[in-house]
Amino acid sequence: DGGITQSPKYLFRKEGQNVTLSCEQNLNHDAMYWYRQDPGQGLRLIYYSQIVNDFQKGDIAEGYSVSREKKESFPLTVTSAQKNPTAFYLCASRDALWGSNTEAFFGQGTRLTVV
Amino acid sequence: GQQVMQIPQYQHVQEGEDFTTYCNSSTTLSNIQWYKQRPGGHPVFLIQLVKSGEVKKQKRLTFQFGEAKKNSSLHITATQTTDVGTYFCAGYSAGGTSYGKLTFGQGTILTVHP
């Protein structure tokens, strides 16, 4: 089945540790996105990538890092510099033909808890 | 940078009542998209509006795009318990260094009392 997969669904980490969230898509989409969702704050953009080997900071990139070495993968690392990492993280992708604004498809999300 | 604001943050209605959420952008949008997130789920695309003044309907849902392409609304007629969830609007940056950036509003959480 085509889709976008995030793993794991739940993740627990100790404070001060880096953690990497996985996002894989087999939709052949060029663009991929990472959002953070906190109660009452909607979806805030962390990083996005329009093409392999290129990515841009979103609105809340501090304390996060990404890579885009393959078209189908866009892992997000939550570093120890992120002050409040506990949140629900959503990955999305879309078909990004130049000049088109297509719909975004979301993964199931990863709920990260840092203790 | 582009900001997308959405009101109200919460809306509680009795089943059968109507519901409206409003979306406003600080910049002119090339288009506006609407998504729905069920409790415990992930956002799912509902519709996209592209033209100034455009109105689209999906059964009991009516979507509007403002003439200036800076605001939009979603109206649900005669809400049902299946309408429960968070409704988001989202807009793309059309060009420049932020090309492809998809910005979401804060969302409106709708609860429906049977």
JSON list of C-alpha atoms in Angstrom, two decimals:
[
{"chain": "A", "resi": 1, "resn": "ASP", "atom": "CA", "xyz": [0.00, 0.00, 0.00]},
{"chain": "A", "resi": 2, "resn": "GLY", "atom": "CA", "xyz": [1.22, 3.50, -0.77]},
{"chain": "A", "resi": 3, "resn": "GLY", "atom": "CA", "xyz": [1.59, 5.80, 2.16]},
{"chain": "A", "resi": 4, "resn": "ILE", "atom": "CA", "xyz": [3.72, 7.60, 4.67]},
{"chain": "A", "resi": 5, "resn": "THR", "atom": "CA", "xyz": [5.03, 5.73, 7.70]},
{"chain": "A", "resi": 6, "resn": "GLN", "atom": "CA", "xyz": [6.28, 7.15, 10.95]},
{"chain": "A", "resi": 7, "resn": "SER", "atom": "CA", "xyz": [7.93, 5.04, 13.57]},
{"chain": "A", "resi": 8, "resn": "PRO", "atom": "CA", "xyz": [7.72, 4.43, 16.39]},
{"chain": "A", "resi": 9, "resn": "LYS", "atom": "CA", "xyz": [4.23, 5.50, 17.43]},
{"chain": "A", "resi": 10, "resn": "TYR", "atom": "CA", "xyz": [5.33, 6.16, 21.02]},
{"chain": "A", "resi": 11, "resn": "LEU", "atom": "CA", "xyz": [8.84, 7.05, 22.11]},
{"chain": "A", "resi": 12, "resn": "PHE", "atom": "CA", "xyz": [10.26, 7.69, 25.54]},
{"chain": "A", "resi": 13, "resn": "ARG", "atom": "CA", "xyz": [13.65, 9.25, 26.16]},
{"chain": "A", "resi": 14, "resn": "LYS", "atom": "CA", "xyz": [15.62, 10.59, 29.05]},
{"chain": "A", "resi": 15, "resn": "GLU", "atom": "CA", "xyz": [16.31, 14.28, 29.22]},
{"chain": "A", "resi": 16, "resn": "GLY", "atom": "CA", "xyz": [19.60, 15.20, 27.54]},
{"chain": "A", "resi": 17, "resn": "GLN", "atom": "CA", "xyz": [19.51, 12.40, 24.97]},
{"chain": "A", "resi": 18, "resn": "ASN", "atom": "CA", "xyz": [19.21, 12.93, 21.25]},
{"chain": "A", "resi": 19, "resn": "VAL", "atom": "CA", "xyz": [16.46, 10.97, 19.53]},
{"chain": "A", "resi": 20, "resn": "THR", "atom": "CA", "xyz": [15.70, 10.37, 15.85]},
{"chain": "A", "resi": 21, "resn": "LEU", "atom": "CA", "xyz": [12.17, 10.02, 14.50]},
{"chain": "A", "resi": 22, "resn": "SER", "atom": "CA", "xyz": [11.70, 8.09, 11.31]},
{"chain": "A", "resi": 23, "resn": "CYS", "atom": "CA", "xyz": [9.55, 9.13, 8.35]},
{"chain": "A", "resi": 24, "resn": "GLU", "atom": "CA", "xyz": [9.36, 7.06, 5.17]},
{"chain": "A", "resi": 25, "resn": "GLN", "atom": "CA", "xyz": [7.08, 7.50, 2.17]},
{"chain": "A", "resi": 26, "resn": "ASN", "atom": "CA", "xyz": [6.55, 5.36, -0.94]},
{"chain": "A", "resi": 27, "resn": "LEU", "atom": "CA", "xyz": [4.35, 7.89, -2.73]},
{"chain": "A", "resi": 28, "resn": "ASN", "atom": "CA", "xyz": [7.26, 9.17, -4.84]},
{"chain": "A", "resi": 29, "resn": "HIS", "atom": "CA", "xyz": [6.68, 12.64, -3.42]},
{"chain": "A", "resi": 30, "resn": "ASP", "atom": "CA", "xyz": [9.38, 15.26, -3.71]},
{"chain": "A", "resi": 31, "resn": "ALA", "atom": "CA", "xyz": [8.38, 17.44, -0.75]},
{"chain": "A", "resi": 32, "resn": "MET", "atom": "CA", "xyz": [8.41, 16.37, 2.89]},
{"chain": "A", "resi": 33, "resn": "TYR", "atom": "CA", "xyz": [7.58, 18.21, 6.10]},
{"chain": "A", "resi": 34, "resn": "TRP", "atom": "CA", "xyz": [7.93, 17.88, 9.85]},
{"chain": "A", "resi": 35, "resn": "TYR", "atom": "CA", "xyz": [5.40, 19.46, 12.19]},
{"chain": "A", "resi": 36, "resn": "ARG", "atom": "CA", "xyz": [5.12, 19.60, 15.93]},
{"chain": "A", "resi": 37, "resn": "GLN", "atom": "CA", "xyz": [1.70, 19.59, 17.57]},
{"chain": "A", "resi": 38, "resn": "ASP", "atom": "CA", "xyz": [1.09, 20.76, 21.11]},
{"chain": "A", "resi": 39, "resn": "PRO", "atom": "CA", "xyz": [-2.35, 21.14, 22.70]},
{"chain": "A", "resi": 40, "resn": "GLY", "atom": "CA", "xyz": [-3.98, 24.38, 21.59]},
{"chain": "A", "resi": 41, "resn": "GLN", "atom": "CA", "xyz": [-1.12, 25.37, 19.28]},
{"chain": "A", "resi": 42, "resn": "GLY", "atom": "CA", "xyz": [-1.99, 23.68, 16.05]},
{"chain": "A", "resi": 43, "resn": "LEU", "atom": "CA", "xyz": [0.71, 22.43, 13.70]},
{"chain": "A", "resi": 44, "resn": "ARG", "atom": "CA", "xyz": [3.99, 24.28, 13.79]},
{"chain": "A", "resi": 45, "resn": "LEU", "atom": "CA", "xyz": [6.50, 23.72, 11.00]},
{"chain": "A", "resi": 46, "resn": "ILE", "atom": "CA", "xyz": [9.94, 22.48, 12.06]},
{"chain": "A", "resi": 47, "resn": "TYR", "atom": "CA", "xyz": [11.70, 21.71, 8.76]},
{"chain": "A", "resi": 48, "resn": "TYR", "atom": "CA", "xyz": [10.70, 21.05, 5.19]},
{"chain": "A", "resi": 49, "resn": "SER", "atom": "CA", "xyz": [12.38, 19.72, 2.08]},
{"chain": "A", "resi": 50, "resn": "GLN", "atom": "CA", "xyz": [11.41, 20.26, -1.52]},
{"chain": "A", "resi": 51, "resn": "ILE", "atom": "CA", "xyz": [14.01, 17.96, -3.04]},
{"chain": "A", "resi": 52, "resn": "VAL", "atom": "CA", "xyz": [16.68, 15.44, -2.11]},
{"chain": "A", "resi": 53, "resn": "ASN", "atom": "CA", "xyz": [19.77, 16.92, -0.43]},
{"chain": "A", "resi": 54, "resn": "ASP", "atom": "CA", "xyz": [18.01, 20.20, 0.27]},
{"chain": "A", "resi": 55, "resn": "PHE", "atom": "CA", "xyz": [15.91, 21.38, 3.20]},
{"chain": "A", "resi": 56, "resn": "GLN", "atom": "CA", "xyz": [14.82, 24.63, 4.85]},
{"chain": "A", "resi": 57, "resn": "LYS", "atom": "CA", "xyz": [14.13, 25.69, 8.40]},
{"chain": "A", "resi": 58, "resn": "GLY", "atom": "CA", "xyz": [10.53, 26.15, 9.37]},
{"chain": "A", "resi": 59, "resn": "ASP", "atom": "CA", "xyz": [9.19, 28.36, 12.13]},
{"chain": "A", "resi": 60, "resn": "ILE", "atom": "CA", "xyz": [10.55, 26.40, 15.12]},
{"chain": "A", "resi": 61, "resn": "ALA", "atom": "CA", "xyz": [13.76, 24.72, 13.89]},
{"chain": "A", "resi": 62, "resn": "GLU", "atom": "CA", "xyz": [15.89, 25.43, 16.96]},
{"chain": "A", "resi": 63, "resn": "GLY", "atom": "CA", "xyz": [16.92, 22.22, 18.72]},
{"chain": "A", "resi": 64, "resn": "TYR", "atom": "CA", "xyz": [16.08, 20.03, 15.71]},
{"chain": "A", "resi": 65, "resn": "SER", "atom": "CA", "xyz": [18.02, 18.69, 12.73]},
{"chain": "A", "resi": 66, "resn": "VAL", "atom": "CA", "xyz": [17.05, 16.79, 9.59]},
{"chain": "A", "resi": 67, "resn": "SER", "atom": "CA", "xyz": [18.61, 15.11, 6.57]},
{"chain": "A", "resi": 68, "resn": "ARG", "atom": "CA", "xyz": [17.26, 14.29, 3.14]},
{"chain": "A", "resi": 69, "resn": "GLU", "atom": "CA", "xyz": [19.68, 11.83, 1.60]},
{"chain": "A", "resi": 70, "resn": "LYS", "atom": "CA", "xyz": [16.97, 9.79, -0.09]},
{"chain": "A", "resi": 71, "resn": "LYS", "atom": "CA", "xyz": [13.70, 10.87, -1.69]},
{"chain": "A", "resi": 72, "resn": "GLU", "atom": "CA", "xyz": [11.64, 8.51, 0.43]},
{"chain": "A", "resi": 73, "resn": "SER", "atom": "CA", "xyz": [13.17, 9.33, 3.81]},
{"chain": "A", "resi": 74, "resn": "PHE", "atom": "CA", "xyz": [13.21, 12.47, 5.97]},
{"chain": "A", "resi": 75, "resn": "PRO", "atom": "CA", "xyz": [14.38, 11.64, 9.51]},
{"chain": "A", "resi": 76, "resn": "LEU", "atom": "CA", "xyz": [14.08, 14.23, 12.28]},
{"chain": "A", "resi": 77, "resn": "THR", "atom": "CA", "xyz": [16.55, 14.38, 15.17]},
{"chain": "A", "resi": 78, "resn": "VAL", "atom": "CA", "xyz": [15.40, 16.02, 18.37]},
{"chain": "A", "resi": 79, "resn": "THR", "atom": "CA", "xyz": [18.58, 17.17, 20.07]},
{"chain": "A", "resi": 80, "resn": "SER", "atom": "CA", "xyz": [19.29, 17.86, 23.71]},
{"chain": "A", "resi": 81, "resn": "ALA", "atom": "CA", "xyz": [19.20, 21.58, 22.81]},
{"chain": "A", "resi": 82, "resn": "GLN", "atom": "CA", "xyz": [15.43, 21.41, 22.34]},
{"chain": "A", "resi": 83, "resn": "LYS", "atom": "CA", "xyz": [14.06, 22.75, 25.63]},
{"chain": "A", "resi": 84, "resn": "ASN", "atom": "CA", "xyz": [10.58, 21.25, 25.51]},
{"chain": "A", "resi": 85, "resn": "PRO", "atom": "CA", "xyz": [10.77, 18.17, 23.29]},
{"chain": "A", "resi": 86, "resn": "THR", "atom": "CA", "xyz": [7.70, 16.35, 24.62]},
{"chain": "A", "resi": 87, "resn": "ALA", "atom": "CA", "xyz": [5.10, 16.65, 21.85]},
{"chain": "A", "resi": 88, "resn": "PHE", "atom": "CA", "xyz": [3.28, 14.91, 19.02]},
{"chain": "A", "resi": 89, "resn": "TYR", "atom": "CA", "xyz": [5.38, 14.96, 15.83]},
{"chain": "A", "resi": 90, "resn": "LEU", "atom": "CA", "xyz": [3.80, 14.67, 12.42]},
{"chain": "A", "resi": 91, "resn": "CYS", "atom": "CA", "xyz": [5.52, 14.02, 9.12]},
{"chain": "A", "resi": 92, "resn": "ALA", "atom": "CA", "xyz": [3.89, 14.88, 5.80]},
{"chain": "A", "resi": 93, "resn": "SER", "atom": "CA", "xyz": [4.68, 14.63, 2.11]},
{"chain": "A", "resi": 94, "resn": "ARG", "atom": "CA", "xyz": [3.24, 15.98, -1.10]},
{"chain": "A", "resi": 95, "resn": "ASP", "atom": "CA", "xyz": [3.75, 15.80, -4.81]},
{"chain": "A", "resi": 96, "resn": "ALA", "atom": "CA", "xyz": [5.66, 19.00, -5.50]},
{"chain": "A", "resi": 97, "resn": "LEU", "atom": "CA", "xyz": [5.58, 19.56, -9.23]},
{"chain": "A", "resi": 98, "resn": "TRP", "atom": "CA", "xyz": [6.91, 23.03, -9.90]},
{"chain": "A", "resi": 99, "resn": "GLY", "atom": "CA", "xyz": [4.15, 25.60, -9.56]},
{"chain": "A", "resi": 100, "resn": "SER", "atom": "CA", "xyz": [1.53, 23.24, -8.16]},
{"chain": "A", "resi": 101, "resn": "ASN", "atom": "CA", "xyz": [0.09, 23.31, -4.67]},
{"chain": "A", "resi": 102, "resn": "THR", "atom": "CA", "xyz": [-0.98, 19.77, -3.99]},
{"chain": "A", "resi": 103, "resn": "GLU", "atom": "CA", "xyz": [-2.46, 18.27, -0.85]},
{"chain": "A", "resi": 104, "resn": "ALA", "atom": "CA", "xyz": [-0.26, 17.02, 1.97]},
{"chain": "A", "resi": 105, "resn": "PHE", "atom": "CA", "xyz": [-0.46, 13.44, 3.20]},
{"chain": "A", "resi": 106, "resn": "PHE", "atom": "CA", "xyz": [0.34, 12.83, 6.85]},
{"chain": "A", "resi": 107, "resn": "GLY", "atom": "CA", "xyz": [1.81, 9.91, 8.73]},
{"chain": "A", "resi": 108, "resn": "GLN", "atom": "CA", "xyz": [0.23, 8.56, 11.90]},
{"chain": "A", "resi": 109, "resn": "GLY", "atom": "CA", "xyz": [2.56, 10.60, 14.08]},
{"chain": "A", "resi": 110, "resn": "THR", "atom": "CA", "xyz": [5.08, 9.87, 16.82]},
{"chain": "A", "resi": 111, "resn": "ARG", "atom": "CA", "xyz": [4.32, 10.86, 20.39]},
{"chain": "A", "resi": 112, "resn": "LEU", "atom": "CA", "xyz": [7.61, 11.70, 22.07]},
{"chain": "A", "resi": 113, "resn": "THR", "atom": "CA", "xyz": [7.84, 11.88, 25.84]},
{"chain": "A", "resi": 114, "resn": "VAL", "atom": "CA", "xyz": [11.03, 13.06, 27.49]},
{"chain": "A", "resi": 115, "resn": "VAL", "atom": "CA", "xyz": [11.42, 12.32, 31.18]},
{"chain": "B", "resi": 1, "resn": "GLY", "atom": "CA", "xyz": [6.92, 35.65, 7.27]},
{"chain": "B", "resi": 2, "resn": "GLN", "atom": "CA", "xyz": [3.52, 34.30, 6.42]},
{"chain": "B", "resi": 3, "resn": "GLN", "atom": "CA", "xyz": [1.17, 33.81, 9.36]},
{"chain": "B", "resi": 4, "resn": "VAL", "atom": "CA", "xyz": [-2.14, 32.02, 9.27]},
{"chain": "B", "resi": 5, "resn": "MET", "atom": "CA", "xyz": [-4.57, 32.73, 12.08]},
{"chain": "B", "resi": 6, "resn": "GLN", "atom": "CA", "xyz": [-7.69, 30.76, 12.80]},
{"chain": "B", "resi": 7, "resn": "ILE", "atom": "CA", "xyz": [-10.66, 31.46, 15.05]},
{"chain": "B", "resi": 8, "resn": "PRO", "atom": "CA", "xyz": [-12.28, 30.37, 17.22]},
{"chain": "B", "resi": 9, "resn": "GLN", "atom": "CA", "xyz": [-9.89, 28.03, 19.02]},
{"chain": "B", "resi": 10, "resn": "TYR", "atom": "CA", "xyz": [-12.75, 25.98, 20.47]},
{"chain": "B", "resi": 11, "resn": "GLN", "atom": "CA", "xyz": [-16.39, 25.57, 19.51]},
{"chain": "B", "resi": 12, "resn": "HIS", "atom": "CA", "xyz": [-18.96, 23.52, 21.39]},
{"chain": "B", "resi": 13, "resn": "VAL", "atom": "CA", "xyz": [-22.29, 22.93, 19.67]},
{"chain": "B", "resi": 14, "resn": "GLN", "atom": "CA", "xyz": [-25.40, 20.86, 20.12]},
{"chain": "B", "resi": 15, "resn": "GLU", "atom": "CA", "xyz": [-25.97, 18.29, 17.44]},
{"chain": "B", "resi": 16, "resn": "GLY", "atom": "CA", "xyz": [-27.96, 19.91, 14.66]},
{"chain": "B", "resi": 17, "resn": "GLU", "atom": "CA", "xyz": [-26.51, 23.39, 15.16]},
{"chain": "B", "resi": 18, "resn": "ASP", "atom": "CA", "xyz": [-24.33, 25.06, 12.55]},
{"chain": "B", "resi": 19, "resn": "PHE", "atom": "CA", "xyz": [-20.59, 25.68, 12.92]},
{"chain": "B", "resi": 20, "resn": "THR", "atom": "CA", "xyz": [-18.17, 28.10, 11.28]},
{"chain": "B", "resi": 21, "resn": "THR", "atom": "CA", "xyz": [-14.42, 28.53, 11.55]},
{"chain": "B", "resi": 22, "resn": "TYR", "atom": "CA", "xyz": [-12.49, 31.43, 10.05]},
{"chain": "B", "resi": 23, "resn": "CYS", "atom": "CA", "xyz": [-8.99, 31.63, 8.68]},
{"chain": "B", "resi": 24, "resn": "ASN", "atom": "CA", "xyz": [-6.97, 34.81, 8.03]},
{"chain": "B", "resi": 25, "resn": "SER", "atom": "CA", "xyz": [-3.55, 35.16, 6.45]},
{"chain": "B", "resi": 26, "resn": "SER", "atom": "CA", "xyz": [-1.10, 38.02, 6.88]},
{"chain": "B", "resi": 27, "resn": "THR", "atom": "CA", "xyz": [-0.20, 37.72, 3.19]},
{"chain": "B", "resi": 28, "resn": "THR", "atom": "CA", "xyz": [-2.05, 36.95, -0.02]},
{"chain": "B", "resi": 29, "resn": "LEU", "atom": "CA", "xyz": [-2.31, 33.21, -0.55]},
{"chain": "B", "resi": 30, "resn": "SER", "atom": "CA", "xyz": [-1.97, 31.37, -3.82]},
{"chain": "B", "resi": 31, "resn": "ASN", "atom": "CA", "xyz": [-4.51, 28.92, -2.46]},
{"chain": "B", "resi": 32, "resn": "ILE", "atom": "CA", "xyz": [-5.99, 27.69, 0.82]},
{"chain": "B", "resi": 33, "resn": "GLN", "atom": "CA", "xyz": [-6.38, 24.12, 1.98]},
{"chain": "B", "resi": 34, "resn": "TRP", "atom": "CA", "xyz": [-8.56, 22.66, 4.73]},
{"chain": "B", "resi": 35, "resn": "TYR", "atom": "CA", "xyz": [-7.79, 19.58, 6.79]},
{"chain": "B", "resi": 36, "resn": "LYS", "atom": "CA", "xyz": [-9.64, 17.63, 9.48]},
{"chain": "B", "resi": 37, "resn": "GLN", "atom": "CA", "xyz": [-7.98, 15.78, 12.35]},
{"chain": "B", "resi": 38, "resn": "ARG", "atom": "CA", "xyz": [-10.11, 13.33, 14.29]},
{"chain": "B", "resi": 39, "resn": "PRO", "atom": "CA", "xyz": [-9.26, 12.86, 17.98]},
{"chain": "B", "resi": 40, "resn": "GLY", "atom": "CA", "xyz": [-6.15, 10.70, 18.24]},
{"chain": "B", "resi": 41, "resn": "GLY", "atom": "CA", "xyz": [-5.60, 10.81, 14.49]},
{"chain": "B", "resi": 42, "resn": "HIS", "atom": "CA", "xyz": [-3.65, 12.72, 11.91]},
{"chain": "B", "resi": 43, "resn": "PRO", "atom": "CA", "xyz": [-4.77, 15.57, 9.62]},
{"chain": "B", "resi": 44, "resn": "VAL", "atom": "CA", "xyz": [-6.61, 14.52, 6.48]},
{"chain": "B", "resi": 45, "resn": "PHE", "atom": "CA", "xyz": [-7.07, 16.76, 3.46]},
{"chain": "B", "resi": 46, "resn": "LEU", "atom": "CA", "xyz": [-10.61, 18.01, 2.83]},
{"chain": "B", "resi": 47, "resn": "ILE", "atom": "CA", "xyz": [-10.42, 20.54, 0.02]},
{"chain": "B", "resi": 48, "resn": "GLN", "atom": "CA", "xyz": [-8.39, 23.20, -1.77]},
{"chain": "B", "resi": 49, "resn": "LEU", "atom": "CA", "xyz": [-9.60, 26.61, -2.92]},
{"chain": "B", "resi": 50, "resn": "VAL", "atom": "CA", "xyz": [-7.65, 28.48, -5.57]},
{"chain": "B", "resi": 51, "resn": "LYS", "atom": "CA", "xyz": [-9.72, 31.26, -7.11]},
{"chain": "B", "resi": 52, "resn": "SER", "atom": "CA", "xyz": [-10.64, 34.57, -5.55]},
{"chain": "B", "resi": 53, "resn": "GLY", "atom": "CA", "xyz": [-14.20, 34.39, -4.18]},
{"chain": "B", "resi": 54, "resn": "GLU", "atom": "CA", "xyz": [-14.41, 30.65, -4.75]},
{"chain": "B", "resi": 55, "resn": "VAL", "atom": "CA", "xyz": [-17.09, 28.64, -2.96]},
{"chain": "B", "resi": 56, "resn": "LYS", "atom": "CA", "xyz": [-17.08, 24.86, -2.80]},
{"chain": "B", "resi": 57, "resn": "LYS", "atom": "CA", "xyz": [-19.46, 22.44, -1.11]},
{"chain": "B", "resi": 58, "resn": "GLN", "atom": "CA", "xyz": [-19.04, 18.93, 0.19]},
{"chain": "B", "resi": 59, "resn": "LYS", "atom": "CA", "xyz": [-22.40, 17.68, 1.46]},
{"chain": "B", "resi": 60, "resn": "ARG", "atom": "CA", "xyz": [-22.99, 19.74, 4.64]},
{"chain": "B", "resi": 61, "resn": "LEU", "atom": "CA", "xyz": [-19.62, 21.53, 4.42]},
{"chain": "B", "resi": 62, "resn": "THR", "atom": "CA", "xyz": [-19.24, 24.86, 2.60]},
{"chain": "B", "resi": 63, "resn": "PHE", "atom": "CA", "xyz": [-15.83, 26.38, 1.98]},
{"chain": "B", "resi": 64, "resn": "GLN", "atom": "CA", "xyz": [-15.22, 29.97, 0.90]},
{"chain": "B", "resi": 65, "resn": "PHE", "atom": "CA", "xyz": [-12.12, 31.84, -0.25]},
{"chain": "B", "resi": 66, "resn": "GLY", "atom": "CA", "xyz": [-12.12, 35.60, 0.15]},
{"chain": "B", "resi": 67, "resn": "GLU", "atom": "CA", "xyz": [-11.98, 38.05, -2.72]},
{"chain": "B", "resi": 68, "resn": "ALA", "atom": "CA", "xyz": [-8.56, 39.28, -1.63]},
{"chain": "B", "resi": 69, "resn": "LYS", "atom": "CA", "xyz": [-7.32, 35.69, -1.14]},
{"chain": "B", "resi": 70, "resn": "LYS", "atom": "CA", "xyz": [-6.33, 36.47, 2.44]},
{"chain": "B", "resi": 71, "resn": "ASN", "atom": "CA", "xyz": [-9.18, 34.82, 4.29]},
{"chain": "B", "resi": 72, "resn": "SER", "atom": "CA", "xyz": [-11.32, 31.72, 4.17]},
{"chain": "B", "resi": 73, "resn": "SER", "atom": "CA", "xyz": [-14.11, 30.03, 6.06]},
{"chain": "B", "resi": 74, "resn": "LEU", "atom": "CA", "xyz": [-15.53, 26.59, 6.63]},
{"chain": "B", "resi": 75, "resn": "HIS", "atom": "CA", "xyz": [-19.20, 26.26, 7.50]},
{"chain": "B", "resi": 76, "resn": "ILE", "atom": "CA", "xyz": [-20.87, 23.05, 8.59]},
{"chain": "B", "resi": 77, "resn": "THR", "atom": "CA", "xyz": [-24.66, 22.89, 8.46]},
{"chain": "B", "resi": 78, "resn": "ALA", "atom": "CA", "xyz": [-26.55, 20.79, 10.99]},
{"chain": "B", "resi": 79, "resn": "THR", "atom": "CA", "xyz": [-23.54, 19.29, 12.76]},
{"chain": "B", "resi": 80, "resn": "GLN", "atom": "CA", "xyz": [-23.40, 15.59, 13.58]},
{"chain": "B", "resi": 81, "resn": "THR", "atom": "CA", "xyz": [-21.30, 13.72, 16.14]},
{"chain": "B", "resi": 82, "resn": "THR", "atom": "CA", "xyz": [-19.13, 12.48, 13.28]},
{"chain": "B", "resi": 83, "resn": "ASP", "atom": "CA", "xyz": [-18.03, 16.09, 12.67]},
{"chain": "B", "resi": 84, "resn": "VAL", "atom": "CA", "xyz": [-16.06, 16.10, 15.93]},
{"chain": "B", "resi": 85, "resn": "GLY", "atom": "CA", "xyz": [-12.40, 16.94, 15.47]},
{"chain": "B", "resi": 86, "resn": "THR", "atom": "CA", "xyz": [-9.96, 19.75, 14.78]},
{"chain": "B", "resi": 87, "resn": "TYR", "atom": "CA", "xyz": [-10.28, 21.71, 11.56]},
{"chain": "B", "resi": 88, "resn": "PHE", "atom": "CA", "xyz": [-7.18, 23.35, 10.13]},
{"chain": "B", "resi": 89, "resn": "CYS", "atom": "CA", "xyz": [-6.65, 25.76, 7.30]},
{"chain": "B", "resi": 90, "resn": "ALA", "atom": "CA", "xyz": [-3.28, 25.86, 5.57]},
{"chain": "B", "resi": 91, "resn": "GLY", "atom": "CA", "xyz": [-1.61, 28.08, 3.01]},
{"chain": "B", "resi": 92, "resn": "TYR", "atom": "CA", "xyz": [1.44, 27.80, 0.78]},
{"chain": "B", "resi": 93, "resn": "SER", "atom": "CA", "xyz": [4.14, 30.38, 0.32]},
{"chain": "B", "resi": 94, "resn": "ALA", "atom": "CA", "xyz": [4.04, 31.07, -3.40]},
{"chain": "B", "resi": 95, "resn": "GLY", "atom": "CA", "xyz": [7.61, 32.09, -4.01]},
{"chain": "B", "resi": 96, "resn": "GLY", "atom": "CA", "xyz": [10.94, 33.40, -2.82]},
{"chain": "B", "resi": 97, "resn": "THR", "atom": "CA", "xyz": [13.07, 31.63, -0.27]},
{"chain": "B", "resi": 98, "resn": "SER", "atom": "CA", "xyz": [9.98, 30.13, 1.40]},
{"chain": "B", "resi": 99, "resn": "TYR", "atom": "CA", "xyz": [8.69, 28.42, -1.73]},
{"chain": "B", "resi": 100, "resn": "GLY", "atom": "CA", "xyz": [6.77, 25.29, -0.80]},
{"chain": "B", "resi": 101, "resn": "LYS", "atom": "CA", "xyz": [6.40, 26.21, 2.86]},
{"chain": "B", "resi": 102, "resn": "LEU", "atom": "CA", "xyz": [3.01, 25.00, 4.08]},
{"chain": "B", "resi": 103, "resn": "THR", "atom": "CA", "xyz": [1.78, 26.97, 7.09]},
{"chain": "B", "resi": 104, "resn": "PHE", "atom": "CA", "xyz": [-1.14, 25.80, 9.19]},
{"chain": "B", "resi": 105, "resn": "GLY", "atom": "CA", "xyz": [-3.51, 27.80, 11.32]},
{"chain": "B", "resi": 106, "resn": "GLN", "atom": "CA", "xyz": [-3.90, 26.99, 15.01]},
{"chain": "B", "resi": 107, "resn": "GLY", "atom": "CA", "xyz": [-6.99, 24.92, 14.28]},
{"chain": "B", "resi": 108, "resn": "THR", "atom": "CA", "xyz": [-10.54, 24.99, 15.65]},
{"chain": "B", "resi": 109, "resn": "ILE", "atom": "CA", "xyz": [-11.50, 22.14, 17.97]},
{"chain": "B", "resi": 110, "resn": "LEU", "atom": "CA", "xyz": [-15.14, 21.21, 17.42]},
{"chain": "B", "resi": 111, "resn": "THR", "atom": "CA", "xyz": [-17.10, 19.21, 19.96]},
{"chain": "B", "resi": 112, "resn": "VAL", "atom": "CA", "xyz": [-20.68, 18.15, 19.28]},
{"chain": "B", "resi": 113, "resn": "HIS", "atom": "CA", "xyz": [-23.05, 17.28, 22.10]},
{"chain": "B", "resi": 114, "resn": "PRO", "atom": "CA", "xyz": [-25.69, 14.71, 21.12]}
]
